[in-house]
Tab-separated table of C-alpha atoms and ligand atoms in Angstrom:
chain	number	residue	atom	x	y	z
A	1	MET	CA	10.275	15.107	0.105
A	2	LYS	CA	13.706	16.540	-0.571
A	3	ILE	CA	16.787	15.065	1.032
A	4	ASP	CA	18.920	17.824	2.777
A	5	SER	CA	22.163	18.440	0.843
A	6	ASP	CA	24.762	21.059	0.508
A	7	PHE	CA	24.014	21.679	-3.137
A	8	SER	CA	22.765	25.157	-4.014
A	9	THR	CA	20.043	25.186	-6.766
A	10	GLU	CA	22.777	26.627	-9.072
A	11	LYS	CA	25.171	23.759	-8.567
A	12	GLN	CA	22.597	21.124	-8.337
A	13	CYS	CA	23.464	17.843	-9.950
A	14	ILE	CA	21.493	16.466	-12.845
A	15	VAL	CA	20.712	12.780	-13.164
A	16	ILE	CA	19.724	11.261	-16.512
A	17	ASP	CA	18.830	7.620	-17.369
A	18	ILE	CA	18.796	7.256	-21.086
A	19	GLY	CA	16.795	4.145	-21.752
A	20	THR	CA	16.259	2.565	-25.227
A	21	LYS	CA	12.722	3.859	-25.109
A	22	TYR	CA	12.351	6.459	-22.337
A	23	THR	CA	14.715	8.920	-20.913
A	24	LYS	CA	14.372	9.916	-17.207
A	25	PHE	CA	15.592	13.348	-16.242
A	26	GLY	CA	15.791	15.097	-12.892
A	27	PHE	CA	17.898	16.439	-10.054
A	28	ALA	CA	20.033	14.464	-7.479
A	29	THR	CA	18.457	14.302	-4.034
A	30	GLU	CA	14.812	14.471	-5.448
A	31	HIS	CA	12.613	11.384	-5.211
A	32	SER	CA	11.358	11.277	-8.828
A	33	PRO	CA	12.372	12.488	-12.145
A	34	ARG	CA	11.224	15.906	-13.320
A	35	CYS	CA	10.265	14.463	-16.782
A	36	ILE	CA	10.212	11.128	-18.588
A	37	ILE	CA	10.311	11.488	-22.453
A	38	GLN	CA	10.737	9.229	-25.320
A	39	THR	CA	14.474	8.666	-26.410
A	40	GLN	CA	14.453	9.827	-29.893
A	41	SER	CA	15.611	12.623	-32.278
A	42	GLU	CA	14.602	13.892	-35.647
A	43	ILE	CA	17.279	14.176	-38.342
A	44	ASP	CA	16.075	15.588	-41.778
A	45	GLY	CA	12.537	14.555	-41.033
A	46	MET	CA	13.560	10.990	-39.912
A	47	ILE	CA	13.013	9.739	-36.505
A	48	VAL	CA	16.143	8.212	-34.875
A	49	THR	CA	15.334	5.972	-31.930
A	50	ASP	CA	17.869	3.304	-31.174
A	51	PHE	CA	20.867	5.502	-30.063
A	52	TYR	CA	22.646	2.574	-28.536
A	53	ASN	CA	22.904	0.484	-31.776
A	54	CYS	CA	23.515	3.451	-34.116
A	55	ILE	CA	26.522	2.419	-36.145
A	56	ASP	CA	26.929	5.710	-38.063
A	57	GLN	CA	29.065	7.862	-35.910
A	58	GLN	CA	28.043	11.103	-37.503
A	59	LYS	CA	24.269	10.247	-37.156
A	60	LEU	CA	24.702	9.254	-33.572
A	61	THR	CA	26.602	12.555	-32.731
A	62	LEU	CA	23.807	14.531	-34.479
A	63	ALA	CA	20.989	12.582	-32.877
A	64	LEU	CA	22.493	12.818	-29.322
A	65	THR	CA	23.363	16.495	-29.594
A	66	LYS	CA	19.783	17.334	-30.740
A	67	PHE	CA	18.282	15.114	-28.101
A	68	ILE	CA	20.260	16.734	-25.256
A	69	HIS	CA	19.249	20.079	-26.530
A	70	ARG	CA	15.560	19.127	-26.539
A	71	LEU	CA	15.866	17.496	-23.036
A	72	PHE	CA	17.419	20.567	-21.430
A	73	TYR	CA	15.884	23.388	-23.231
A	74	LYS	CA	12.366	22.113	-24.094
A	75	HIS	CA	11.477	19.698	-21.213
A	76	ALA	CA	13.760	20.453	-18.254
A	77	LEU	CA	14.005	24.214	-18.884
A	78	ILE	CA	17.602	24.522	-17.533
A	79	ALA	CA	20.912	25.300	-19.196
A	80	PRO	CA	23.491	22.397	-18.921
A	81	LYS	CA	26.500	24.791	-18.666
A	82	GLU	CA	28.584	24.322	-15.558
A	83	LYS	CA	26.209	21.576	-14.172
A	84	LYS	CA	27.364	18.295	-12.620
A	85	VAL	CA	25.850	15.418	-14.536
A	86	ILE	CA	25.289	11.788	-13.576
A	87	ILE	CA	24.366	9.337	-16.345
A	88	VAL	CA	22.729	6.156	-15.211
A	89	GLU	CA	23.827	3.518	-17.733
A	90	SER	CA	23.627	-0.140	-18.393
A	91	LEU	CA	26.938	-1.950	-17.858
A	92	LEU	CA	26.569	-3.332	-21.243
A	93	SER	CA	26.046	-0.063	-23.111
A	94	PRO	CA	28.632	0.392	-25.963
A	95	THR	CA	31.722	2.419	-25.212
A	96	LYS	CA	31.158	4.393	-28.406
A	97	PHE	CA	27.838	5.643	-27.037
A	98	LYS	CA	29.530	6.588	-23.705
A	99	GLU	CA	32.395	8.514	-25.423
A	100	THR	CA	30.101	10.268	-27.946
A	101	LEU	CA	27.738	11.406	-25.088
A	102	ALA	CA	30.755	12.553	-22.885
A	103	LYS	CA	32.171	14.611	-25.725
A	104	ILE	CA	28.884	16.270	-26.423
A	105	LEU	CA	28.181	17.094	-22.837
A	106	PHE	CA	31.745	18.435	-22.115
A	107	ILE	CA	32.428	20.231	-25.433
A	108	ASN	CA	29.044	21.320	-26.841
A	109	TYR	CA	27.258	21.899	-23.611
A	110	GLU	CA	30.138	22.754	-21.171
A	111	ILE	CA	29.054	20.855	-18.280
A	112	ALA	CA	31.242	20.905	-15.229
A	113	SER	CA	31.681	17.287	-14.440
A	114	LEU	CA	30.352	13.913	-15.524
A	115	CYS	CA	29.865	10.447	-13.881
A	116	PHE	CA	28.560	7.318	-15.371
A	117	VAL	CA	26.955	4.957	-12.857
A	118	PRO	CA	25.774	1.510	-13.568
A	119	SER	CA	22.005	1.075	-13.318
A	120	HIS	CA	22.089	-2.390	-11.727
A	121	CYS	CA	24.263	-1.152	-8.836
A	122	VAL	CA	22.732	2.164	-7.992
A	123	ALA	CA	19.303	0.594	-8.110
A	124	LEU	CA	20.260	-1.214	-4.869
A	125	PHE	CA	20.759	2.208	-3.212
A	126	THR	CA	16.991	2.550	-3.230
A	127	LEU	CA	16.538	-0.437	-1.000
A	128	GLY	CA	19.706	0.159	1.211
A	129	ILE	CA	21.054	-3.313	0.463
A	130	SER	CA	24.214	-4.232	-1.324
A	131	THR	CA	23.744	-7.907	-2.564
A	132	ALA	CA	20.895	-8.916	-4.965
A	133	LEU	CA	20.120	-10.541	-8.311
A	134	VAL	CA	19.131	-7.489	-10.318
A	135	LEU	CA	16.994	-7.932	-13.467
A	136	ASP	CA	16.323	-4.990	-15.548
A	137	ILE	CA	13.371	-5.668	-17.959
A	138	GLY	CA	12.753	-2.431	-19.821
A	139	TYR	CA	11.955	-1.989	-23.532
A	140	LYS	CA	14.670	-3.591	-25.762
A	141	GLU	CA	16.085	-6.390	-23.571
A	142	THR	CA	16.264	-8.103	-20.270
A	143	ILE	CA	19.640	-7.703	-18.500
A	144	LEU	CA	20.606	-9.619	-15.479
A	145	ILE	CA	23.593	-8.752	-13.329
A	146	PRO	CA	24.163	-10.194	-9.786
A	147	VAL	CA	25.504	-7.489	-7.438
A	148	CYS	CA	27.577	-8.726	-4.503
A	149	GLU	CA	28.425	-6.217	-1.746
A	150	GLY	CA	27.869	-3.348	-4.099
A	151	VAL	CA	30.216	-4.931	-6.892
A	152	PRO	CA	28.617	-6.216	-10.097
A	153	VAL	CA	29.610	-9.781	-10.822
A	154	LEU	CA	30.293	-9.234	-14.500
A	155	LYS	CA	31.252	-12.874	-15.324
A	156	LEU	CA	27.661	-13.874	-14.485
A	157	TRP	CA	25.743	-11.257	-16.508
A	158	GLN	CA	23.133	-12.439	-18.936
A	159	ALA	CA	20.956	-10.641	-21.491
A	160	MET	CA	18.130	-11.651	-23.795
A	161	PRO	CA	16.159	-9.552	-26.333
A	162	LEU	CA	12.969	-10.031	-24.301
A	163	ALA	CA	11.081	-7.020	-22.762
A	164	GLY	CA	8.388	-4.506	-23.644
A	165	GLU	CA	9.288	-4.480	-27.304
A	166	SER	CA	8.726	-8.285	-27.641
A	167	VAL	CA	5.227	-8.023	-26.048
A	168	GLU	CA	4.317	-5.240	-28.422
A	169	LYS	CA	5.381	-7.387	-31.422
A	170	GLN	CA	2.968	-10.089	-30.294
A	171	ILE	CA	0.051	-7.685	-30.026
A	172	LYS	CA	0.950	-6.112	-33.357
A	173	ASN	CA	0.832	-9.449	-35.092
A	174	GLN	CA	-2.590	-10.208	-33.795
A	175	ILE	CA	-4.385	-6.798	-34.069
A	176	ASN	CA	-4.515	-4.748	-37.230
A	177	VAL	CA	-4.084	-1.105	-36.350
A	178	ASN	CA	-2.089	0.000	-39.482
A	179	GLU	CA	-4.987	1.912	-41.016
A	180	LEU	CA	-5.855	3.716	-37.829
A	181	THR	CA	-2.743	5.786	-37.443
A	182	ALA	CA	-4.479	9.247	-37.396
A	183	GLU	CA	-2.376	11.359	-34.998
A	184	LYS	CA	-0.606	8.824	-32.819
A	185	SER	CA	1.959	6.382	-34.351
A	186	THR	CA	1.006	2.710	-34.634
A	187	ASN	CA	3.785	1.867	-32.150
A	188	ASP	CA	2.365	4.429	-29.528
A	189	ILE	CA	-1.135	2.888	-29.983
A	190	ILE	CA	0.110	-0.666	-29.431
A	191	GLU	CA	2.108	0.429	-26.466
A	192	ASP	CA	-1.054	2.014	-25.004
A	193	ILE	CA	-3.083	-1.093	-25.679
A	194	LYS	CA	-0.423	-3.164	-23.983
A	195	VAL	CA	-0.249	-1.123	-20.917
A	196	ARG	CA	-3.947	-0.473	-20.509
A	197	SER	CA	-5.530	-3.748	-21.511
A	198	CYS	CA	-2.988	-6.594	-21.320
A	199	PHE	CA	-1.840	-8.495	-18.264
A	200	VAL	CA	0.231	-11.445	-17.338
A	201	THR	CA	-1.807	-14.536	-16.674
A	202	LYS	CA	-1.292	-17.301	-14.276
A	203	LEU	CA	0.807	-20.260	-15.234
A	204	ASN	CA	-1.999	-22.746	-15.313
A	205	ARG	CA	-4.219	-20.635	-17.386
A	206	SER	CA	-1.490	-19.926	-19.811
A	207	LYS	CA	-0.784	-23.737	-20.182
A	208	ASN	CA	-4.530	-24.378	-20.898
A	209	LEU	CA	-4.669	-21.569	-23.383
A	210	VAL	CA	-1.642	-22.922	-25.225
A	211	GLU	CA	-3.222	-26.386	-25.358
A	212	GLY	CA	-6.413	-24.917	-26.629
A	213	LYS	CA	-8.312	-26.003	-23.495
A	214	ASP	CA	-11.248	-24.005	-21.948
A	215	VAL	CA	-10.334	-21.405	-19.236
A	216	ASN	CA	-12.779	-20.263	-16.663
A	217	PRO	CA	-13.724	-17.410	-16.456
A	218	LEU	CA	-12.973	-16.289	-19.953
A	219	THR	CA	-11.201	-12.965	-20.340
A	220	THR	CA	-13.472	-10.514	-21.861
A	221	ASP	CA	-12.644	-8.507	-24.977
A	222	ALA	CA	-11.864	-4.911	-24.571
A	223	SER	CA	-12.737	-1.866	-26.701
A	224	TYR	CA	-9.952	0.479	-27.430
A	225	HIS	CA	-10.895	3.988	-28.621
A	226	ILE	CA	-8.681	6.317	-30.666
A	227	ASN	CA	-9.560	9.924	-30.614
A	228	GLY	CA	-12.970	8.983	-29.201
A	229	GLU	CA	-14.110	7.849	-32.748
A	230	ILE	CA	-12.414	4.743	-34.013
A	231	SER	CA	-12.769	1.808	-31.780
A	232	ILE	CA	-10.826	-1.531	-32.068
A	233	THR	CA	-11.640	-4.756	-30.230
A	234	ILE	CA	-8.847	-6.386	-28.272
A	235	PRO	CA	-9.771	-10.069	-27.934
A	236	GLY	CA	-9.527	-11.447	-24.499
A	237	ARG	CA	-7.032	-14.033	-25.601
A	238	VAL	CA	-4.655	-11.368	-26.827
A	239	ARG	CA	-5.008	-9.417	-23.597
A	240	GLU	CA	-4.129	-12.557	-21.649
A	241	THR	CA	-1.305	-14.171	-23.769
A	242	ALA	CA	0.628	-11.183	-25.116
A	243	TYR	CA	3.154	-11.354	-22.222
A	244	ASP	CA	3.670	-15.182	-22.460
A	245	ILE	CA	6.423	-14.614	-24.947
A	246	LEU	CA	8.690	-13.519	-21.928
A	247	PHE	CA	8.309	-16.942	-20.393
A	248	GLU	CA	8.700	-19.024	-23.511
A	249	GLU	CA	12.020	-20.747	-23.897
A	250	ASN	CA	14.082	-20.266	-27.075
A	251	ILE	CA	15.979	-23.048	-28.948
A	252	ASP	CA	18.702	-22.853	-26.238
A	253	GLU	CA	16.158	-23.442	-23.587
A	254	MET	CA	16.608	-19.932	-22.301
A	255	SER	CA	13.859	-17.477	-21.063
A	256	ILE	CA	13.653	-14.923	-18.384
A	257	THR	CA	13.046	-17.717	-15.861
A	258	THR	CA	16.019	-19.928	-16.857
A	259	MET	CA	18.220	-16.793	-16.994
A	260	ILE	CA	17.722	-16.420	-13.263
A	261	LEU	CA	18.209	-20.043	-12.519
A	262	GLU	CA	21.302	-20.315	-14.614
A	263	THR	CA	22.941	-17.382	-12.949
A	264	ILE	CA	22.121	-18.863	-9.499
A	265	LYS	CA	23.533	-22.200	-10.667
A	266	ASN	CA	26.724	-20.648	-11.875
A	267	SER	CA	27.311	-18.506	-8.806
A	268	ASN	CA	29.360	-19.561	-5.776
A	269	VAL	CA	27.448	-22.166	-3.620
A	270	ASP	CA	27.393	-19.965	-0.618
A	271	MET	CA	25.889	-17.154	-2.590
A	272	ARG	CA	23.010	-19.205	-4.275
A	273	LEU	CA	20.489	-18.977	-1.499
A	274	LYS	CA	21.339	-15.217	-0.898
A	275	LEU	CA	20.576	-14.422	-4.578
A	276	ALA	CA	17.371	-16.468	-4.625
A	277	GLU	CA	16.183	-14.603	-1.791
A	278	ASN	CA	17.128	-11.231	-2.942
A	279	ILE	CA	15.797	-10.804	-6.395
A	280	PHE	CA	15.177	-7.198	-7.476
A	281	LEU	CA	13.089	-6.643	-10.602
A	282	ILE	CA	13.457	-3.186	-12.181
A	283	GLY	CA	12.444	-1.671	-15.554
A	284	GLY	CA	8.965	-0.640	-16.825
A	285	THR	CA	7.859	-4.002	-18.114
A	286	THR	CA	7.945	-5.479	-14.537
A	287	ILE	CA	5.129	-3.151	-13.669
A	288	ALA	CA	2.712	-5.098	-15.839
A	289	LYS	CA	-0.165	-6.657	-13.776
A	290	GLY	CA	0.619	-10.208	-12.750
A	291	PHE	CA	4.296	-10.096	-13.888
A	292	LYS	CA	5.930	-10.919	-10.505
A	293	ALA	CA	3.371	-13.499	-9.387
A	294	ARG	CA	3.875	-15.420	-12.717
A	295	LEU	CA	7.719	-15.116	-12.551
A	296	LYS	CA	7.500	-16.578	-9.113
A	297	GLU	CA	5.268	-19.478	-10.273
A	298	GLU	CA	7.583	-20.102	-13.230
A	299	LEU	CA	10.680	-20.199	-10.999
A	300	GLN	CA	9.041	-22.449	-8.382
A	301	GLU	CA	7.943	-25.003	-11.115
A	302	LYS	CA	11.243	-24.944	-13.010
A	303	VAL	CA	13.454	-25.201	-10.001
A	304	ASN	CA	11.917	-28.593	-9.209
A	305	SER	CA	12.851	-29.847	-12.623
A	306	SER	CA	15.753	-32.336	-12.917
A	307	LYS	CA	18.107	-29.597	-14.333
A	308	TYR	CA	17.922	-27.444	-11.254
A	309	GLN	CA	16.882	-29.862	-8.490
A	310	ASN	CA	20.399	-29.894	-7.165
A	311	LEU	CA	20.164	-26.178	-6.313
A	312	LYS	CA	17.974	-27.139	-3.383
A	313	ILE	CA	16.253	-23.742	-3.404
A	314	SER	CA	12.718	-23.874	-2.166
A	315	LYS	CA	11.807	-20.227	-2.141
A	316	PHE	CA	12.405	-17.220	-4.298
A	317	LYS	CA	11.956	-13.759	-2.686
A	318	PHE	CA	11.448	-10.497	-4.625
A	319	HIS	CA	12.132	-7.073	-3.232
A	320	ILE	CA	9.464	-4.376	-3.482
A	321	ALA	CA	10.727	-1.285	-5.240
A	322	PRO	CA	10.041	1.837	-3.308
A	323	VAL	CA	8.820	3.719	-6.504
A	324	TYR	CA	7.504	2.625	-9.910
A	325	GLU	CA	10.110	0.083	-11.442
A	326	ASN	CA	10.695	2.149	-14.525
A	327	TYR	CA	12.507	4.861	-12.610
A	328	VAL	CA	14.159	2.831	-9.796
A	329	ALA	CA	17.639	3.126	-11.561
A	330	TRP	CA	17.111	6.895	-11.980
A	331	LEU	CA	16.272	7.125	-8.181
A	332	GLY	CA	19.487	5.269	-7.374
A	333	GLY	CA	21.457	7.836	-9.466
A	334	SER	CA	19.671	10.519	-7.554
A	335	ILE	CA	20.678	8.957	-4.170
A	336	PHE	CA	24.312	8.487	-5.468
A	337	GLY	CA	24.285	12.188	-6.438
A	338	SER	CA	23.757	13.221	-2.783
A	339	THR	CA	26.843	11.454	-1.538
A	340	ASN	CA	30.498	12.494	-1.499
A	341	ASN	CA	31.208	9.622	-3.774
A	342	LEU	CA	29.963	11.773	-6.663
A	343	ASN	CA	32.932	14.115	-6.507
A	344	ILE	CA	35.439	11.122	-6.117
A	345	LEU	CA	34.090	9.230	-9.150
A	346	SER	CA	33.232	12.172	-11.440
A	347	GLN	CA	35.449	13.405	-14.287
A	348	THR	CA	35.754	17.252	-14.398
A	349	ARG	CA	35.687	19.103	-17.748
A	350	GLU	CA	39.268	20.225	-17.205
A	351	ASN	CA	40.608	16.655	-16.780
A	352	PHE	CA	38.456	15.487	-19.724
A	353	LEU	CA	39.799	17.985	-22.100
A	354	LYS	CA	43.281	16.996	-20.932
A	355	GLU	CA	42.826	13.272	-20.937
A	356	ASN	CA	39.889	12.631	-23.198
A	357	PHE	CA	38.878	9.836	-20.831
A	358	ILE	CA	35.898	8.809	-18.588
A	359	PRO	CA	36.828	6.530	-15.783
A	360	ASP	CA	34.885	3.380	-15.422
A	361	TRP	CA	32.802	2.475	-12.299
A	362	PRO	CA	35.021	0.516	-9.882
A	363	THR	CA	34.222	-3.133	-10.418
A	364	THR	CA	36.430	-4.399	-7.567
A	365	HIS	CA	36.556	-3.776	-3.864
A	366	THR	CA	39.353	-1.293	-4.115
A	367	ARG	CA	37.931	1.979	-2.926
A	368	PRO	CA	38.385	4.996	-5.228
A	369	LYS	CA	41.491	7.047	-4.421
A	370	VAL	CA	40.825	10.391	-2.702
A	371	GLU	CA	43.347	13.071	-3.713
A	372	GLN	CA	45.166	14.503	-0.722
B	401	LIG	N1	2.401	0.407	-16.192
B	401	LIG	C1	3.057	-0.408	-17.020
B	401	LIG	N2	2.617	-1.633	-17.445
B	401	LIG	C2	3.183	-2.326	-18.342
B	401	LIG	N3	4.313	-1.844	-19.113
B	401	LIG	C3	4.874	-0.716	-18.793
B	401	LIG	C4	4.262	0.124	-17.710
B	401	LIG	N4	4.994	1.269	-17.758
B	401	LIG	C5	5.909	1.188	-18.665
B	401	LIG	N5	5.828	-0.031	-19.234
B	401	LIG	C6	6.672	-0.554	-20.345
B	401	LIG	O1	8.086	-0.457	-19.894
B	401	LIG	C7	8.878	-0.241	-20.959
B	401	LIG	C8	9.835	0.910	-20.679
B	401	LIG	O2	10.483	0.631	-19.515
B	401	LIG	P1	11.872	1.462	-19.203
B	401	LIG	O3	11.534	2.896	-19.010
B	401	LIG	O4	12.406	0.719	-17.966
B	401	LIG	O5	12.583	1.021	-20.427
B	401	LIG	P2	13.983	1.792	-21.064
B	401	LIG	O6	14.799	2.109	-19.922
B	401	LIG	O7	13.548	2.761	-21.958
B	401	LIG	O8	14.535	0.614	-21.805
B	401	LIG	P3	15.908	-0.358	-21.599
B	401	LIG	O9	16.070	-0.343	-20.145
B	401	LIG	O10	15.514	-1.618	-22.181
B	401	LIG	O11	16.999	0.499	-22.248
B	401	LIG	C9	8.022	0.131	-22.096
B	401	LIG	O12	7.936	-1.025	-23.069
B	401	LIG	C10	6.694	0.428	-21.555
B	401	LIG	O13	5.624	0.140	-22.318
B	402	LIG	MG1	16.328	1.234	-18.619
């Protein structure tokens, strides 16, 4: 279904969500991305993946330029020139990344206008609500930001390096696939094993497994085939416990569960219940089977501990995303692109060349100024 808009195909606005692992690309007003590709570039035969943490400025510019070229000309089959572009970004993404991307898009690819929108805020457009505790669990890290009346509460943000990558590391440590890398890379195989054969187990079973007790019924081993020839066995225990890392507390007693509880605890008393009853989980890792049920169990158990008893919260409620969680933020960007706010908050090429500056998303209640 396509939402009616006054954009002609020529002027249609492009929405890009550059995740640390996957980039989602599509057109504003559409309900799903046209393509989702791995975020990576090749420089002199070397694969560059982590754009956000690339310290070498020259390398970042080259990797991003090549990536944008591949994205537009190989996958999307559209020229970026004179297009309006929306970039869905994490509020925590480094300024250097943002500035480099803006320069490349405006100068090398001559786009007409650019707008950066924060993923946690625009994700809420997909639900039509403006207050929620938004938790993005993608590949590299989990980022939690409460959003109140559409405004991100930045003093309460929290992040931890726990997400898809941590689960894959667990699997990698327990299964030897190094010698099987025929066509696919080891990392791709591990990810495939994770998505196809692993799941998030119930809290009780996880406790029993940690203590070495018997669980009933036992999870069966799975056979994973590569190119229809090589087969590896994924032990039931690995299938069932790989995701447990997301719920284990680190030395500071922090985990995904305690992140949520700490944020609720640190927020205004009158906001606590509202946040607990409006939790919105986004990001690909939350699609894993059993993830939401387990997180609910963990929260319910932990909130009754002495540390959080005073919160007096008896129920946690999760919103159901209208599409797969890995592209909810993208969809939010697409909805934003169909509103008049796009023109108000975008920077045009003309202005960028004059000012060399990209405005930030408003993080207060002041409305963006409309030029008379
Ligand atoms: N059906 C699924 N089951 C389990 N995991 C999944 C599923 N689909 C995607 N994932 C995992 O979600 C992760 C990617 O999610 P997402 O696209 O939200 O991340 P990203 O935006 O690239 O990363 P980040 O938000 O951390 O920058 C990968 O680790 C992928 O394996
Ligand atoms: Mg993401």
